[in-house]
């Protein structure tokens, strides 16, 4: 199984809502990533988990809260988002967090109203 | 900050023609990777080339790396309409704490049937 799955595919939320994005992989990868991508821009790294521990936080606002419950799952909890947070949120995984090939999920398209 | 810079930013070719995309970067790397992204979807890994390699092939793809010029090229031979996508180069620095994959701005390739 070489697939990274993400749910939901689309999400519309108000600025006072709390929601979560989910990501799952069953490739035995020990590194997982969250990226944010705006239209016609490259992906921007948000967080890296390595062996279920947060290893990189790219100064992301606290309204985004990542969680790695186990080696296969990665969540991104969203609270009090702003309209400018609307974007495609991509999850990826790799064998280890040392420059290896990253496998991306299809993304969650988020719209904040 | 972006490490890779692709050139051209947009490319339009006829089906069957070859497409060449270039990537330049600024600092030393451990490896350089090329990814493809179809509109609004997740990224798909194409090729990873390490700093001690000069050329790699995968099917219709050929990637070269010139570390003295800090540049890489991606050649797609006998292009197909299905190759229409955005292409990103991404660089990974020599291994160190908090090393991360950094994406260029991307190239939009349109292959006309």
mmCIF file of C-alpha atoms in Angstrom:
data_model
loop_
_atom_site.group_PDB
_atom_site.id
_atom_site.type_symbol
_atom_site.label_atom_id
_atom_site.label_comp_id
_atom_site.label_asym_id
_atom_site.label_seq_id
_atom_site.Cartn_x
_atom_site.Cartn_y
_atom_site.Cartn_z
ATOM 1 C CA UNK A 1 0.000 0.000 0.000
ATOM 2 C CA UNK A 2 1.761 3.169 -1.214
ATOM 3 C CA UNK A 3 -1.067 5.536 -0.505
ATOM 4 C CA UNK A 4 -1.498 8.455 1.843
ATOM 5 C CA UNK A 5 -5.145 9.195 2.544
ATOM 6 C CA UNK A 6 -6.614 12.454 3.787
ATOM 7 C CA UNK A 7 -10.059 13.294 5.074
ATOM 8 C CA UNK A 8 -12.105 15.264 4.443
ATOM 9 C CA UNK A 9 -11.504 16.221 0.804
ATOM 10 C CA UNK A 10 -13.257 19.541 1.256
ATOM 11 C CA UNK A 11 -14.023 21.548 4.375
ATOM 12 C CA UNK A 12 -15.870 24.802 4.876
ATOM 13 C CA UNK A 13 -15.704 26.320 8.324
ATOM 14 C CA UNK A 14 -16.505 29.538 10.088
ATOM 15 C CA UNK A 15 -13.941 31.489 12.034
ATOM 16 C CA UNK A 16 -15.337 30.250 15.362
ATOM 17 C CA UNK A 17 -15.458 26.569 14.427
ATOM 18 C CA UNK A 18 -13.176 23.771 15.558
ATOM 19 C CA UNK A 19 -12.393 21.080 13.019
ATOM 20 C CA UNK A 20 -9.737 18.467 12.385
ATOM 21 C CA UNK A 21 -7.953 17.214 9.296
ATOM 22 C CA UNK A 22 -6.852 13.586 9.247
ATOM 23 C CA UNK A 23 -4.060 11.816 7.435
ATOM 24 C CA UNK A 24 -3.191 8.137 7.353
ATOM 25 C CA UNK A 25 -0.440 6.003 5.831
ATOM 26 C CA UNK A 26 0.315 2.299 6.079
ATOM 27 C CA UNK A 27 3.736 2.235 4.472
ATOM 28 C CA UNK A 28 5.584 1.977 7.776
ATOM 29 C CA UNK A 29 6.959 5.485 7.304
ATOM 30 C CA UNK A 30 8.307 7.157 10.433
ATOM 31 C CA UNK A 31 8.145 10.755 9.210
ATOM 32 C CA UNK A 32 4.949 12.664 8.474
ATOM 33 C CA UNK A 33 4.430 16.217 7.306
ATOM 34 C CA UNK A 34 1.797 18.915 7.000
ATOM 35 C CA UNK A 35 2.074 21.447 4.180
ATOM 36 C CA UNK A 36 -0.096 24.416 3.260
ATOM 37 C CA UNK A 37 -0.453 25.368 -0.386
ATOM 38 C CA UNK A 38 -2.066 28.481 -1.797
ATOM 39 C CA UNK A 39 -3.193 28.652 -5.415
ATOM 40 C CA UNK A 40 -0.316 28.793 -7.928
ATOM 41 C CA UNK A 41 2.269 28.629 -5.132
ATOM 42 C CA UNK A 42 4.572 25.858 -3.946
ATOM 43 C CA UNK A 43 3.761 23.863 -0.810
ATOM 44 C CA UNK A 44 4.923 25.502 2.413
ATOM 45 C CA UNK A 45 6.048 23.246 5.215
ATOM 46 C CA UNK A 46 4.122 23.612 8.472
ATOM 47 C CA UNK A 47 5.102 20.679 10.704
ATOM 48 C CA UNK A 48 7.277 17.583 10.663
ATOM 49 C CA UNK A 49 6.831 14.566 12.901
ATOM 50 C CA UNK A 50 9.680 12.129 13.177
ATOM 51 C CA UNK A 51 9.087 8.883 15.091
ATOM 52 C CA UNK A 52 5.854 10.401 16.417
ATOM 53 C CA UNK A 53 7.621 13.408 17.910
ATOM 54 C CA UNK A 54 7.268 16.943 16.597
ATOM 55 C CA UNK A 55 10.644 17.812 15.120
ATOM 56 C CA UNK A 56 9.916 20.920 13.060
ATOM 57 C CA UNK A 57 7.351 23.663 13.603
ATOM 58 C CA UNK A 58 7.752 26.369 11.002
ATOM 59 C CA UNK A 59 6.475 29.131 13.309
ATOM 60 C CA UNK A 60 2.889 28.183 12.540
ATOM 61 C CA UNK A 61 0.202 30.138 14.441
ATOM 62 C CA UNK A 62 -1.228 28.308 17.445
ATOM 63 C CA UNK A 63 -4.653 28.119 15.817
ATOM 64 C CA UNK A 64 -3.138 25.130 13.979
ATOM 65 C CA UNK A 65 -2.378 22.263 16.353
ATOM 66 C CA UNK A 66 -0.820 19.052 15.039
ATOM 67 C CA UNK A 67 -1.108 15.670 16.683
ATOM 68 C CA UNK A 68 0.477 12.309 15.895
ATOM 69 C CA UNK A 69 -1.464 9.639 17.839
ATOM 70 C CA UNK A 70 0.600 6.798 16.341
ATOM 71 C CA UNK A 71 3.039 6.107 13.532
ATOM 72 C CA UNK A 72 0.264 5.789 10.940
ATOM 73 C CA UNK A 73 -1.899 8.762 11.814
ATOM 74 C CA UNK A 74 -1.459 12.506 11.698
ATOM 75 C CA UNK A 75 -4.083 15.056 12.629
ATOM 76 C CA UNK A 76 -4.247 18.806 12.245
ATOM 77 C CA UNK A 77 -6.635 20.493 14.647
ATOM 78 C CA UNK A 78 -8.032 23.818 13.509
ATOM 79 C CA UNK A 79 -9.510 26.489 15.753
ATOM 80 C CA UNK A 80 -10.424 30.143 15.225
ATOM 81 C CA UNK A 81 -9.015 30.239 11.719
ATOM 82 C CA UNK A 82 -8.873 33.322 9.545
ATOM 83 C CA UNK A 83 -10.066 33.639 5.919
ATOM 84 C CA UNK A 84 -6.414 33.841 4.822
ATOM 85 C CA UNK A 85 -5.968 30.290 6.117
ATOM 86 C CA UNK A 86 -8.063 29.052 3.205
ATOM 87 C CA UNK A 87 -5.787 26.782 1.193
ATOM 88 C CA UNK A 88 -5.036 23.206 0.169
ATOM 89 C CA UNK A 89 -3.590 21.300 3.138
ATOM 90 C CA UNK A 90 -1.343 18.462 2.122
ATOM 91 C CA UNK A 91 -0.112 15.599 4.232
ATOM 92 C CA UNK A 92 2.983 13.639 3.261
ATOM 93 C CA UNK A 93 5.081 10.815 4.654
ATOM 94 C CA UNK A 94 8.558 9.442 4.097
ATOM 95 C CA UNK A 95 10.558 6.517 5.451
ATOM 96 C CA UNK A 96 12.525 8.845 7.682
ATOM 97 C CA UNK A 97 12.790 12.613 7.952
ATOM 98 C CA UNK A 98 16.177 12.842 6.260
ATOM 99 C CA UNK A 99 15.543 13.985 2.728
ATOM 100 C CA UNK A 100 13.907 10.864 1.399
ATOM 101 C CA UNK A 101 11.108 10.736 -1.152
ATOM 102 C CA UNK A 102 7.895 12.133 0.207
ATOM 103 C CA UNK A 103 4.541 10.560 -0.606
ATOM 104 C CA UNK A 104 1.697 13.034 -0.656
ATOM 105 C CA UNK A 105 -1.993 12.629 0.010
ATOM 106 C CA UNK A 106 -4.597 14.280 -2.240
ATOM 107 C CA UNK A 107 -5.079 17.147 0.167
ATOM 108 C CA UNK A 108 -7.951 18.810 1.983
ATOM 109 C CA UNK A 109 -9.341 21.926 0.331
ATOM 110 C CA UNK A 110 -10.185 24.285 3.215
ATOM 111 C CA UNK A 111 -12.353 27.368 2.950
ATOM 112 C CA UNK A 112 -12.674 29.633 5.978
ATOM 113 C CA UNK A 113 -15.631 32.009 5.898
ATOM 114 C CA UNK B 1 12.597 31.078 1.671
ATOM 115 C CA UNK B 2 12.717 29.285 -1.678
ATOM 116 C CA UNK B 3 15.878 27.455 -2.613
ATOM 117 C CA UNK B 4 14.952 26.201 -6.072
ATOM 118 C CA UNK B 5 13.988 28.472 -8.914
ATOM 119 C CA UNK B 6 12.467 26.819 -11.970
ATOM 120 C CA UNK B 7 12.751 28.094 -15.494
ATOM 121 C CA UNK B 8 10.647 28.724 -17.512
ATOM 122 C CA UNK B 9 7.659 29.524 -15.321
ATOM 123 C CA UNK B 10 5.289 28.258 -18.015
ATOM 124 C CA UNK B 11 5.811 26.013 -20.993
ATOM 125 C CA UNK B 12 3.392 25.068 -23.769
ATOM 126 C CA UNK B 13 4.267 22.342 -26.257
ATOM 127 C CA UNK B 14 2.624 20.043 -28.764
ATOM 128 C CA UNK B 15 2.014 16.405 -27.917
ATOM 129 C CA UNK B 16 4.977 14.304 -28.966
ATOM 130 C CA UNK B 17 7.526 17.074 -28.416
ATOM 131 C CA UNK B 18 10.120 17.025 -25.658
ATOM 132 C CA UNK B 19 9.783 19.326 -22.649
ATOM 133 C CA UNK B 20 12.818 20.629 -20.784
ATOM 134 C CA UNK B 21 12.484 22.328 -17.436
ATOM 135 C CA UNK B 22 15.339 23.831 -15.456
ATOM 136 C CA UNK B 23 15.902 24.397 -11.770
ATOM 137 C CA UNK B 24 18.602 26.502 -10.151
ATOM 138 C CA UNK B 25 19.400 26.606 -6.474
ATOM 139 C CA UNK B 26 21.631 28.641 -4.205
ATOM 140 C CA UNK B 27 23.181 26.543 -1.452
ATOM 141 C CA UNK B 28 24.702 23.073 -1.301
ATOM 142 C CA UNK B 29 22.371 20.113 -1.333
ATOM 143 C CA UNK B 30 22.150 16.495 -0.248
ATOM 144 C CA UNK B 31 19.657 15.723 -2.997
ATOM 145 C CA UNK B 32 17.278 17.332 -5.442
ATOM 146 C CA UNK B 33 13.820 15.998 -6.187
ATOM 147 C CA UNK B 34 11.240 16.628 -8.895
ATOM 148 C CA UNK B 35 7.520 16.419 -8.221
ATOM 149 C CA UNK B 36 4.448 16.716 -10.424
ATOM 150 C CA UNK B 37 1.116 18.149 -9.346
ATOM 151 C CA UNK B 38 -2.064 17.881 -11.341
ATOM 152 C CA UNK B 39 -4.485 20.719 -10.779
ATOM 153 C CA UNK B 40 -5.659 20.876 -7.171
ATOM 154 C CA UNK B 41 -4.281 17.458 -6.320
ATOM 155 C CA UNK B 42 -1.430 16.105 -4.215
ATOM 156 C CA UNK B 43 2.150 16.003 -5.416
ATOM 157 C CA UNK B 44 3.601 12.927 -7.060
ATOM 158 C CA UNK B 45 7.278 12.174 -6.705
ATOM 159 C CA UNK B 46 9.102 11.750 -10.034
ATOM 160 C CA UNK B 47 12.829 11.397 -9.404
ATOM 161 C CA UNK B 48 15.357 11.949 -6.617
ATOM 162 C CA UNK B 49 18.954 12.667 -7.639
ATOM 163 C CA UNK B 50 21.704 12.803 -5.047
ATOM 164 C CA UNK B 51 24.518 15.345 -5.015
ATOM 165 C CA UNK B 52 27.058 12.736 -6.154
ATOM 166 C CA UNK B 53 24.949 11.715 -9.154
ATOM 167 C CA UNK B 54 24.916 13.443 -12.525
ATOM 168 C CA UNK B 55 22.037 11.848 -14.385
ATOM 169 C CA UNK B 56 19.056 9.605 -13.699
ATOM 170 C CA UNK B 57 16.379 8.120 -15.906
ATOM 171 C CA UNK B 58 12.884 6.897 -15.200
ATOM 172 C CA UNK B 59 10.768 5.911 -18.183
ATOM 173 C CA UNK B 60 10.343 9.038 -20.324
ATOM 174 C CA UNK B 61 11.999 11.216 -17.687
ATOM 175 C CA UNK B 62 15.645 12.215 -17.602
ATOM 176 C CA UNK B 63 17.071 14.366 -14.835
ATOM 177 C CA UNK B 64 20.533 15.886 -14.770
ATOM 178 C CA UNK B 65 22.322 17.588 -11.936
ATOM 179 C CA UNK B 66 25.278 19.959 -12.187
ATOM 180 C CA UNK B 67 26.409 20.832 -8.680
ATOM 181 C CA UNK B 68 29.121 23.184 -9.958
ATOM 182 C CA UNK B 69 26.429 25.313 -11.593
ATOM 183 C CA UNK B 70 23.870 24.552 -8.895
ATOM 184 C CA UNK B 71 21.329 23.538 -11.492
ATOM 185 C CA UNK B 72 19.189 20.608 -12.566
ATOM 186 C CA UNK B 73 17.077 19.872 -15.596
ATOM 187 C CA UNK B 74 14.071 17.629 -16.119
ATOM 188 C CA UNK B 75 13.490 16.329 -19.631
ATOM 189 C CA UNK B 76 10.195 14.689 -20.552
ATOM 190 C CA UNK B 77 10.449 12.955 -23.912
ATOM 191 C CA UNK B 78 7.549 12.290 -26.280
ATOM 192 C CA UNK B 79 5.162 14.337 -24.169
ATOM 193 C CA UNK B 80 1.506 13.412 -23.774
ATOM 194 C CA UNK B 81 -1.559 15.471 -22.908
ATOM 195 C CA UNK B 82 -1.568 13.664 -19.548
ATOM 196 C CA UNK B 83 1.797 15.299 -18.736
ATOM 197 C CA UNK B 84 -0.024 18.620 -18.388
ATOM 198 C CA UNK B 85 0.648 19.614 -14.782
ATOM 199 C CA UNK B 86 2.774 21.794 -12.523
ATOM 200 C CA UNK B 87 6.312 20.576 -11.924
ATOM 201 C CA UNK B 88 8.331 21.474 -8.834
ATOM 202 C CA UNK B 89 11.954 20.955 -8.018
ATOM 203 C CA UNK B 90 12.756 20.607 -4.342
ATOM 204 C CA UNK B 91 16.116 20.598 -2.634
ATOM 205 C CA UNK B 92 17.261 18.948 0.557
ATOM 206 C CA UNK B 93 20.329 20.376 2.308
ATOM 207 C CA UNK B 94 23.239 18.402 3.709
ATOM 208 C CA UNK B 95 21.840 16.525 6.693
ATOM 209 C CA UNK B 96 21.544 18.543 9.860
ATOM 210 C CA UNK B 97 19.106 19.438 12.553
ATOM 211 C CA UNK B 98 15.816 20.722 11.214
ATOM 212 C CA UNK B 99 16.752 20.070 7.592
ATOM 213 C CA UNK B 100 13.747 20.273 5.343
ATOM 214 C CA UNK B 101 12.719 19.900 1.725
ATOM 215 C CA UNK B 102 12.334 23.307 0.079
ATOM 216 C CA UNK B 103 10.251 23.683 -3.063
ATOM 217 C CA UNK B 104 10.764 26.026 -5.985
ATOM 218 C CA UNK B 105 7.962 28.129 -7.398
ATOM 219 C CA UNK B 106 7.015 25.547 -10.006
ATOM 220 C CA UNK B 107 6.620 25.317 -13.772
ATOM 221 C CA UNK B 108 3.270 25.007 -15.482
ATOM 222 C CA UNK B 109 3.484 22.617 -18.408
ATOM 223 C CA UNK B 110 0.688 22.494 -20.974
ATOM 224 C CA UNK B 111 0.790 19.753 -23.591
ATOM 225 C CA UNK B 112 -1.569 20.429 -26.497
ATOM 226 C CA UNK B 113 -3.170 17.361 -28.117
#
